mmCIF file of C-alpha atoms in Angstrom:
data_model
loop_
_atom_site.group_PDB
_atom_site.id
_atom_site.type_symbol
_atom_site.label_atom_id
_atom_site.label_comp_id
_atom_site.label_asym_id
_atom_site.label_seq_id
_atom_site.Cartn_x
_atom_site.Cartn_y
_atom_site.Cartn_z
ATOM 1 C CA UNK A 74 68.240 97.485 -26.854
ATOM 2 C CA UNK A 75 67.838 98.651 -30.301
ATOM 3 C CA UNK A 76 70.367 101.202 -31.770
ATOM 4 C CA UNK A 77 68.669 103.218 -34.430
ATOM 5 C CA UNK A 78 71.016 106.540 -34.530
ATOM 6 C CA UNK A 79 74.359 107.258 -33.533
ATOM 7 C CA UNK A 80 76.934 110.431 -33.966
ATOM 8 C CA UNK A 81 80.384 111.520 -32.630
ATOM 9 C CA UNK A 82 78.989 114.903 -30.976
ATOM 10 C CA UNK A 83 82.315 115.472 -28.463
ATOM 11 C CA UNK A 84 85.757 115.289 -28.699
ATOM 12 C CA UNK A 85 87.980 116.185 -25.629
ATOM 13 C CA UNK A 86 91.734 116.309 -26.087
ATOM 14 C CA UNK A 87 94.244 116.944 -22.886
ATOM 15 C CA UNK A 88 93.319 120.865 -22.760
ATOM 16 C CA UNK A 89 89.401 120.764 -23.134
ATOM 17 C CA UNK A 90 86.919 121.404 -20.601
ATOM 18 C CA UNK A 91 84.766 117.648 -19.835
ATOM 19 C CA UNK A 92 81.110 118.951 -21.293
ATOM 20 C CA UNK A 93 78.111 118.927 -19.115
ATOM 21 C CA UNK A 94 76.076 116.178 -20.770
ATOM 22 C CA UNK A 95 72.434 116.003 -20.081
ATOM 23 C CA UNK A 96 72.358 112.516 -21.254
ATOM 24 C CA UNK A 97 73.272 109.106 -19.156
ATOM 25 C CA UNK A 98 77.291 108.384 -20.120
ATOM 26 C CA UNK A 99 78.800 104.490 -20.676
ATOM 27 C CA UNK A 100 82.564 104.532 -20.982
ATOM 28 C CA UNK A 101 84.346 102.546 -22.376
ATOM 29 C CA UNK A 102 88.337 101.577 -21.428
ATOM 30 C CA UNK A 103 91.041 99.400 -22.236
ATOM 31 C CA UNK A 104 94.647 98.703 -23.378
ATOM 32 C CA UNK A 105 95.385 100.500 -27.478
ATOM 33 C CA UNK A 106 95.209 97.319 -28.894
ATOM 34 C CA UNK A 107 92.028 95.562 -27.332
ATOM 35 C CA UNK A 108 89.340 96.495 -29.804
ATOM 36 C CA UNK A 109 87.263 99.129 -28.159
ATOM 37 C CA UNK A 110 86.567 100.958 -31.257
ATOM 38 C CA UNK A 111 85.576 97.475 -32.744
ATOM 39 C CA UNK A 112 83.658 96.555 -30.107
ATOM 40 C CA UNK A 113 82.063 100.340 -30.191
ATOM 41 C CA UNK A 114 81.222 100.204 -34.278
ATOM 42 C CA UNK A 115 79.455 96.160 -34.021
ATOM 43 C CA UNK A 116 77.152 97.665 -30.547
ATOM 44 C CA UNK A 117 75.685 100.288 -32.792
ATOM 45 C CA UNK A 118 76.176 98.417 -36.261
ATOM 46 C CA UNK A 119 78.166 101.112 -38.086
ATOM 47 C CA UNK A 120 81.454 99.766 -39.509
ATOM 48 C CA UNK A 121 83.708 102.727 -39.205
ATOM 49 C CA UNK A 122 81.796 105.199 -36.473
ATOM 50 C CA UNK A 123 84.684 104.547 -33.978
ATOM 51 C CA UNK A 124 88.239 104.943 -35.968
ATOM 52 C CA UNK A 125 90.124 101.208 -36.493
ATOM 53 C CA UNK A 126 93.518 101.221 -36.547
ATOM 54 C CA UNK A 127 96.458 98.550 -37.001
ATOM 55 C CA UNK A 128 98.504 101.392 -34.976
ATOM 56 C CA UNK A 129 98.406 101.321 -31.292
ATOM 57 C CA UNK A 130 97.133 104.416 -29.597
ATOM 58 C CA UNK A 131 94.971 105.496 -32.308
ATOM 59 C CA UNK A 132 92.327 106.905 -30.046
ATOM 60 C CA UNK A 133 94.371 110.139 -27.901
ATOM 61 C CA UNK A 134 91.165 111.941 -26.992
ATOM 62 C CA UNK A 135 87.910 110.964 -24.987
ATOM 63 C CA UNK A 136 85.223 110.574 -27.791
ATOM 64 C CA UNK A 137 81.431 111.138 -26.710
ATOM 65 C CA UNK A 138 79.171 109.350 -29.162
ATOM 66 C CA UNK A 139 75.472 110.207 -28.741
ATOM 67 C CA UNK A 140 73.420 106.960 -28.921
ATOM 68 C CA UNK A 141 69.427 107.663 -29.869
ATOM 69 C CA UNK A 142 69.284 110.763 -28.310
ATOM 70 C CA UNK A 143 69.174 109.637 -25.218
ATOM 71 C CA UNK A 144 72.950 108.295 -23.594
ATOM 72 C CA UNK A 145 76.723 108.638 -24.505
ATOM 73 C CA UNK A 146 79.076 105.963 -25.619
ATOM 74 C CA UNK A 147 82.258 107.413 -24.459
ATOM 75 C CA UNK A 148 85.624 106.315 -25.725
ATOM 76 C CA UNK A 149 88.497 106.729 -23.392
ATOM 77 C CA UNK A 150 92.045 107.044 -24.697
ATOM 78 C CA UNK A 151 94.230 103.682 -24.861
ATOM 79 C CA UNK A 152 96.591 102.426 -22.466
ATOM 80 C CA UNK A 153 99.670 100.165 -22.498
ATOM 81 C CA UNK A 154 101.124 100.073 -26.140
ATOM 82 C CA UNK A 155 100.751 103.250 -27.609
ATOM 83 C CA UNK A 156 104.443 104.653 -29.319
ATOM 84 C CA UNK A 157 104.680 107.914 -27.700
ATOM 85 C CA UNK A 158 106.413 109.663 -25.031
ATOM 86 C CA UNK A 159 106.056 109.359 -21.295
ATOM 87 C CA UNK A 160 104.728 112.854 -21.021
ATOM 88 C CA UNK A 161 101.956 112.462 -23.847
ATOM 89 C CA UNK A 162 100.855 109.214 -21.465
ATOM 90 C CA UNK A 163 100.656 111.113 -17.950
ATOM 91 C CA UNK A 164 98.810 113.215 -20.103
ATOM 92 C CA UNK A 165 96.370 110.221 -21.359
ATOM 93 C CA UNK A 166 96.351 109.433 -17.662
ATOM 94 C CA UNK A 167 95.360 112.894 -16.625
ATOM 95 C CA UNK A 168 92.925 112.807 -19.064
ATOM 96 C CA UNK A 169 90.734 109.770 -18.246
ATOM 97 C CA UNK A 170 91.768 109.972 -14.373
ATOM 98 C CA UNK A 171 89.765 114.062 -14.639
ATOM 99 C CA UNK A 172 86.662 112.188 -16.734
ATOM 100 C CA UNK A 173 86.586 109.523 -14.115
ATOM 101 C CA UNK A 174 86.588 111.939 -10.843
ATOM 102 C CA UNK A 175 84.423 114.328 -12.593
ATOM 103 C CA UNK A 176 81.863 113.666 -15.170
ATOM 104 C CA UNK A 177 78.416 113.702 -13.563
ATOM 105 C CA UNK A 178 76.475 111.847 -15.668
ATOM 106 C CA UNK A 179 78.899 108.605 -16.088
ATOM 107 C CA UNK A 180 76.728 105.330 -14.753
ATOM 108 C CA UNK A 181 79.319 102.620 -15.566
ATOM 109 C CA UNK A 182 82.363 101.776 -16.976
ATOM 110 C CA UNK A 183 83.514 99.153 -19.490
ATOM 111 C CA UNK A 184 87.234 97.639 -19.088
ATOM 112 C CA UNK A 185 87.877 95.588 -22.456
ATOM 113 C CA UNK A 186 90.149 93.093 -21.739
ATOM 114 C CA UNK A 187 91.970 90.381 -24.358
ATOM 115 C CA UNK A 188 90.310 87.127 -23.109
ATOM 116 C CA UNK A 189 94.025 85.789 -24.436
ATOM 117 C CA UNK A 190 96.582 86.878 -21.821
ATOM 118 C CA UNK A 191 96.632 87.520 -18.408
ATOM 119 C CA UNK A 192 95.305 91.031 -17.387
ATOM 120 C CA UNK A 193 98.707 92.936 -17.371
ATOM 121 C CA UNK A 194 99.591 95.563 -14.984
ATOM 122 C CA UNK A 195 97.987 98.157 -16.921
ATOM 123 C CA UNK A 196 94.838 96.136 -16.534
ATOM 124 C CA UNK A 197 94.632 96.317 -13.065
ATOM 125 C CA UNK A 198 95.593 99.632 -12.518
ATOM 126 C CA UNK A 199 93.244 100.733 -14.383
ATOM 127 C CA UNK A 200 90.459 98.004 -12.911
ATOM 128 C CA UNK A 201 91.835 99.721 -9.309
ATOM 129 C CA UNK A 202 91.549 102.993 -10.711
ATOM 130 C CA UNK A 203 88.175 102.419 -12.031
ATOM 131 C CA UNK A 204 87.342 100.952 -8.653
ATOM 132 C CA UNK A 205 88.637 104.149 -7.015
ATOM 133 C CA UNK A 206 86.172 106.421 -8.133
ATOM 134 C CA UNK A 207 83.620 104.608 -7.336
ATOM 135 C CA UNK A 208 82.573 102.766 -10.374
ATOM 136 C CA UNK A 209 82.471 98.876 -10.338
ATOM 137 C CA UNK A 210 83.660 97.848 -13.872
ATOM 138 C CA UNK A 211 82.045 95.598 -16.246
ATOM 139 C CA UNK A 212 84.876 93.364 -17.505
ATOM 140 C CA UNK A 213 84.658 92.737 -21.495
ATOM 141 C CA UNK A 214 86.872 89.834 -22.898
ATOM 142 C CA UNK A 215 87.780 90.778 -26.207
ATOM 143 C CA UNK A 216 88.643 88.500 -29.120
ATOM 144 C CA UNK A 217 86.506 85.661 -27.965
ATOM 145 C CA UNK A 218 87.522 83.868 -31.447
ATOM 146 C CA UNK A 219 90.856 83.654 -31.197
ATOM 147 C CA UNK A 220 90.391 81.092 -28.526
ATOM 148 C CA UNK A 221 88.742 77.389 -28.333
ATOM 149 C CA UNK A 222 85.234 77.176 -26.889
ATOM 150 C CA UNK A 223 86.670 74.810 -24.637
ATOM 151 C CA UNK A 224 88.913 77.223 -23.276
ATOM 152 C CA UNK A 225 86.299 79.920 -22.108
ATOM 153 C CA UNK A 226 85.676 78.869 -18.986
ATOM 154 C CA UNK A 227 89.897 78.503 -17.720
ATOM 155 C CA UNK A 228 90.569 82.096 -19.471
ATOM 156 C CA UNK A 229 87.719 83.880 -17.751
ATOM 157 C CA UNK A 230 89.208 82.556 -14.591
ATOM 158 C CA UNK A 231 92.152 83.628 -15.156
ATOM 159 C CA UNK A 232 91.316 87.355 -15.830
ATOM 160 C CA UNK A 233 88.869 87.249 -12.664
ATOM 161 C CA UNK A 234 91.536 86.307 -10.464
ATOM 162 C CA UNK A 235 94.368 88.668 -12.046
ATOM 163 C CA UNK A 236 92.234 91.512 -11.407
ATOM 164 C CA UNK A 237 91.435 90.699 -8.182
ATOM 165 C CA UNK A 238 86.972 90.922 -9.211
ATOM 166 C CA UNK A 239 84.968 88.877 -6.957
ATOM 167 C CA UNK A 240 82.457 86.150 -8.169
ATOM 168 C CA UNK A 241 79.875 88.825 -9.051
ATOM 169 C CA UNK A 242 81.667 90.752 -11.013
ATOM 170 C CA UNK A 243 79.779 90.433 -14.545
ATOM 171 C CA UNK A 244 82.414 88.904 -17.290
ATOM 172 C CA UNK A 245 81.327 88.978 -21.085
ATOM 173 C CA UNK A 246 83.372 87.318 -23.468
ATOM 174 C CA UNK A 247 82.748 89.332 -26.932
ATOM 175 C CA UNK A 248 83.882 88.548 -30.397
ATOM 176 C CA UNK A 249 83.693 91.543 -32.646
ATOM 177 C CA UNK A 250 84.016 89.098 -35.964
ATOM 178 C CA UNK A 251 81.202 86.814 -34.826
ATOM 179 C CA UNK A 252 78.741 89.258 -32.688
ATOM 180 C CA UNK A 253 79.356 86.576 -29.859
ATOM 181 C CA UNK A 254 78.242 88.436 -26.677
ATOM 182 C CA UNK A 255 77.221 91.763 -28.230
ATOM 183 C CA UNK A 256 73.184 91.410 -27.695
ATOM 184 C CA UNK A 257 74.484 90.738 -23.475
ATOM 185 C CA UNK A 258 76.475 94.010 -23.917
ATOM 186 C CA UNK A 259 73.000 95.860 -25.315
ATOM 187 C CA UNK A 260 70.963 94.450 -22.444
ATOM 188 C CA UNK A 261 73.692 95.351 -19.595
ATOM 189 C CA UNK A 262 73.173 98.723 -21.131
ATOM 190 C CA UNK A 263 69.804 99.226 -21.692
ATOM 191 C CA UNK A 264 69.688 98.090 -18.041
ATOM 192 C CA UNK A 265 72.063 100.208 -16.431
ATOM 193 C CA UNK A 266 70.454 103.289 -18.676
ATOM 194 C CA UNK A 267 66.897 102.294 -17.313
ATOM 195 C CA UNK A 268 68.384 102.462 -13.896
ATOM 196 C CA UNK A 269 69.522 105.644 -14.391
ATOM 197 C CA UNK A 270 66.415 107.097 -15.706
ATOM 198 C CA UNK A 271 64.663 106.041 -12.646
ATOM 199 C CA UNK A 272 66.983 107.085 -9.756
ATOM 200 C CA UNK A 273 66.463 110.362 -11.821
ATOM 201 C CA UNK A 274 62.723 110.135 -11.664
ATOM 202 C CA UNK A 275 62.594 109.558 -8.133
#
Protein backbone atom coordinates (compact mmCIF):
# COMPACT_ATOMS: atom_id res chain seq x y z
CA UNK A 1 0.00 0.00 0.00
CA UNK A 2 1.35 3.23 -1.06
CA UNK A 3 0.53 6.42 1.00
CA UNK A 4 0.64 9.40 -1.26
CA UNK A 5 -1.66 12.05 0.80
CA UNK A 6 -2.65 12.36 4.21
CA UNK A 7 -4.61 15.20 6.45
CA UNK A 8 -6.10 15.52 9.99
CA UNK A 9 -9.82 16.26 8.67
CA UNK A 10 -11.68 15.35 12.33
CA UNK A 11 -11.18 16.00 15.69
CA UNK A 12 -13.73 14.71 18.33
CA UNK A 13 -13.30 15.77 21.94
CA UNK A 14 -15.72 14.26 24.90
CA UNK A 15 -18.82 16.56 23.75
CA UNK A 16 -18.73 16.10 19.84
CA UNK A 17 -21.02 14.21 17.79
CA UNK A 18 -18.81 10.83 16.06
CA UNK A 19 -19.06 12.12 12.13
CA UNK A 20 -20.65 9.98 9.55
CA UNK A 21 -17.62 9.05 7.46
CA UNK A 22 -18.15 7.80 4.01
CA UNK A 23 -14.76 6.38 3.97
CA UNK A 24 -13.50 2.77 5.46
CA UNK A 25 -12.08 3.70 9.30
CA UNK A 26 -8.69 1.84 10.95
CA UNK A 27 -8.29 2.74 14.60
CA UNK A 28 -5.77 2.78 16.25
CA UNK A 29 -5.42 2.14 20.40
CA UNK A 30 -3.09 1.79 23.07
CA UNK A 31 -1.60 2.80 26.47
CA UNK A 32 -0.23 7.13 26.37
CA UNK A 33 3.08 6.07 26.18
CA UNK A 34 3.20 3.22 23.44
CA UNK A 35 3.95 5.19 20.31
CA UNK A 36 0.76 5.33 18.37
CA UNK A 37 1.36 8.69 17.03
CA UNK A 38 4.90 7.34 16.04
CA UNK A 39 3.76 4.46 14.67
CA UNK A 40 0.86 6.72 12.83
CA UNK A 41 3.58 9.50 11.31
CA UNK A 42 6.35 6.37 9.90
CA UNK A 43 2.81 4.39 8.12
CA UNK A 44 2.21 7.50 6.12
CA UNK A 45 5.92 8.93 6.14
CA UNK A 46 5.19 12.38 7.60
CA UNK A 47 7.33 13.12 10.68
CA UNK A 48 5.04 15.21 12.75
CA UNK A 49 1.27 14.48 11.16
CA UNK A 50 0.31 12.71 14.47
CA UNK A 51 1.52 15.05 17.60
CA UNK A 52 4.80 13.33 19.62
CA UNK A 53 5.03 13.97 22.94
CA UNK A 54 7.52 13.07 25.94
CA UNK A 55 4.17 13.78 28.10
CA UNK A 56 1.82 11.00 28.64
CA UNK A 57 -1.70 11.55 27.46
CA UNK A 58 -0.88 13.88 24.80
CA UNK A 59 -3.58 12.67 22.49
CA UNK A 60 -7.30 13.55 24.64
CA UNK A 61 -9.44 13.50 21.52
CA UNK A 62 -10.21 10.82 18.73
CA UNK A 63 -8.25 12.17 15.64
CA UNK A 64 -9.61 11.08 12.06
CA UNK A 65 -6.79 11.33 9.54
CA UNK A 66 -7.94 10.94 5.92
CA UNK A 67 -5.49 8.60 4.09
CA UNK A 68 -5.65 9.07 -0.04
CA UNK A 69 -9.01 9.91 -0.13
CA UNK A 70 -10.19 6.88 0.36
CA UNK A 71 -10.01 5.46 4.44
CA UNK A 72 -9.44 7.01 7.97
CA UNK A 73 -6.56 6.49 10.28
CA UNK A 74 -8.22 7.13 13.51
CA UNK A 75 -6.36 7.93 16.68
CA UNK A 76 -8.02 6.98 19.87
CA UNK A 77 -7.19 8.76 23.11
CA UNK A 78 -4.41 7.07 25.46
CA UNK A 79 -4.89 4.89 28.28
CA UNK A 80 -2.97 3.97 31.45
CA UNK A 81 -0.44 6.85 32.27
CA UNK A 82 -1.90 9.95 31.44
CA UNK A 83 -1.62 12.76 34.68
CA UNK A 84 -5.13 13.73 34.96
CA UNK A 85 -8.09 13.20 37.00
CA UNK A 86 -10.32 10.19 37.31
CA UNK A 87 -13.22 12.03 35.81
CA UNK A 88 -11.24 13.38 32.63
CA UNK A 89 -10.41 9.32 32.17
CA UNK A 90 -14.15 7.93 32.45
CA UNK A 91 -14.44 10.57 30.12
CA UNK A 92 -11.51 9.12 27.71
CA UNK A 93 -13.33 5.87 28.38
CA UNK A 94 -16.68 7.19 27.34
CA UNK A 95 -15.17 8.51 24.54
CA UNK A 96 -13.54 5.55 22.73
CA UNK A 97 -16.16 3.00 24.40
CA UNK A 98 -19.19 5.52 22.10
CA UNK A 99 -16.60 5.31 18.82
CA UNK A 100 -16.30 1.62 19.38
CA UNK A 101 -20.26 0.78 19.77
CA UNK A 102 -21.05 3.26 17.18
CA UNK A 103 -19.03 4.28 14.27
CA UNK A 104 -20.31 2.52 11.15
CA UNK A 105 -17.65 2.53 9.01
CA UNK A 106 -14.78 1.15 11.55
CA UNK A 107 -13.31 -2.35 9.86
CA UNK A 108 -10.58 -3.07 12.46
CA UNK A 109 -8.84 -2.05 15.27
CA UNK A 110 -5.15 -1.70 16.15
CA UNK A 111 -4.04 -2.34 19.98
CA UNK A 112 -0.26 -1.08 20.18
CA UNK A 113 1.30 -2.84 22.71
CA UNK A 114 5.16 -2.36 24.24
CA UNK A 115 6.71 -5.70 23.04
CA UNK A 116 8.81 -4.94 26.56
CA UNK A 117 6.43 -5.72 29.45
CA UNK A 118 3.72 -7.81 30.03
CA UNK A 119 0.32 -6.51 28.66
CA UNK A 120 -0.92 -4.69 31.88
CA UNK A 121 -4.41 -4.59 32.97
CA UNK A 122 -5.20 -1.74 30.89
CA UNK A 123 -4.12 -3.89 28.00
CA UNK A 124 -6.53 -6.37 28.37
CA UNK A 125 -9.33 -4.45 29.18
CA UNK A 126 -9.09 -2.76 26.48
CA UNK A 127 -8.16 -6.11 24.18
CA UNK A 128 -11.72 -7.41 26.03
CA UNK A 129 -13.29 -4.29 25.28
CA UNK A 130 -12.20 -4.27 21.78
CA UNK A 131 -13.35 -7.87 21.64
CA UNK A 132 -16.75 -6.77 22.97
CA UNK A 133 -17.89 -4.89 20.20
CA UNK A 134 -17.19 -7.10 17.95
CA UNK A 135 -13.88 -6.24 16.53
CA UNK A 136 -10.97 -8.82 16.70
CA UNK A 137 -7.82 -6.68 17.34
CA UNK A 138 -4.67 -6.67 15.50
CA UNK A 139 -1.99 -6.71 18.23
CA UNK A 140 1.08 -4.21 17.38
CA UNK A 141 4.32 -4.68 19.51
CA UNK A 142 5.82 -1.47 19.78
CA UNK A 143 9.49 -0.65 20.29
CA UNK A 144 10.75 -3.73 18.58
CA UNK A 145 14.44 -2.15 19.11
CA UNK A 146 14.64 -1.89 22.44
CA UNK A 147 14.81 -5.62 22.62
CA UNK A 148 17.38 -8.46 21.28
CA UNK A 149 16.38 -10.27 18.09
CA UNK A 150 16.79 -13.23 20.05
CA UNK A 151 14.21 -12.27 22.32
CA UNK A 152 11.25 -11.83 19.76
CA UNK A 153 9.97 -14.93 19.76
CA UNK A 154 9.68 -15.37 24.15
CA UNK A 155 8.15 -11.62 24.26
CA UNK A 156 5.51 -12.22 21.63
CA UNK A 157 4.53 -15.15 23.72
CA UNK A 158 4.27 -13.53 26.45
CA UNK A 159 1.84 -10.75 25.25
CA UNK A 160 -0.29 -13.58 23.39
CA UNK A 161 -0.85 -15.35 26.45
CA UNK A 162 -1.43 -12.15 28.81
CA UNK A 163 -4.13 -11.14 26.62
CA UNK A 164 -5.67 -14.19 26.44
CA UNK A 165 -5.43 -14.06 21.86
CA UNK A 166 -5.48 -17.40 20.42
CA UNK A 167 -2.78 -18.72 17.93
CA UNK A 168 -4.38 -16.77 15.06
CA UNK A 169 -4.45 -13.76 16.36
CA UNK A 170 -2.02 -11.69 13.92
CA UNK A 171 1.09 -10.20 16.15
CA UNK A 172 3.45 -7.54 14.43
CA UNK A 173 6.38 -6.51 16.15
CA UNK A 174 7.08 -2.75 14.81
CA UNK A 175 10.00 -0.50 15.39
CA UNK A 176 9.20 3.08 14.61
CA UNK A 177 13.23 3.99 14.53
CA UNK A 178 14.04 1.17 12.12
CA UNK A 179 10.65 0.76 9.90
CA UNK A 180 10.87 -2.97 11.16
CA UNK A 181 7.32 -4.30 10.48
CA UNK A 182 5.76 -1.16 8.99
CA UNK A 183 5.43 -2.48 5.13
CA UNK A 184 3.26 -5.81 7.18
CA UNK A 185 1.20 -3.01 8.83
CA UNK A 186 0.51 -1.37 5.05
CA UNK A 187 -0.42 -4.76 3.64
CA UNK A 188 -2.80 -5.81 6.74
CA UNK A 189 -4.37 -2.56 5.74
CA UNK A 190 -4.59 -2.40 2.30
CA UNK A 191 -6.12 -5.86 2.88
CA UNK A 192 -8.63 -5.26 5.34
CA UNK A 193 -9.59 -1.87 3.17
CA UNK A 194 -9.94 -4.14 -0.03
CA UNK A 195 -12.21 -6.30 2.00
CA UNK A 196 -14.22 -3.66 2.82
CA UNK A 197 -14.65 -2.28 -0.56
CA UNK A 198 -15.95 -5.53 -1.69
CA UNK A 199 -18.49 -6.58 1.01
CA UNK A 200 -19.64 -3.01 -0.07
CA UNK A 201 -19.80 -3.92 -3.71
CA UNK A 202 -21.68 -6.93 -3.19
Amino acid sequence: MKIKSVNLDIVCGVTSTLPDNEFPEIAFAGKSNVGKSSLINSLVGRKAIARTSSQPGKTQTINFYNVNDSMYFVDLPGYGYAKVSEKIKMQWGKLIEKYLSQSKKLVAVFLLVDIRHEPSANDVNMYDWIMANGFYPIIIATKLDKIKRSQINKHISVIRKKLNADKDSIIVPFSAQTKQGKEDILDIIEQLSDFYENEENE
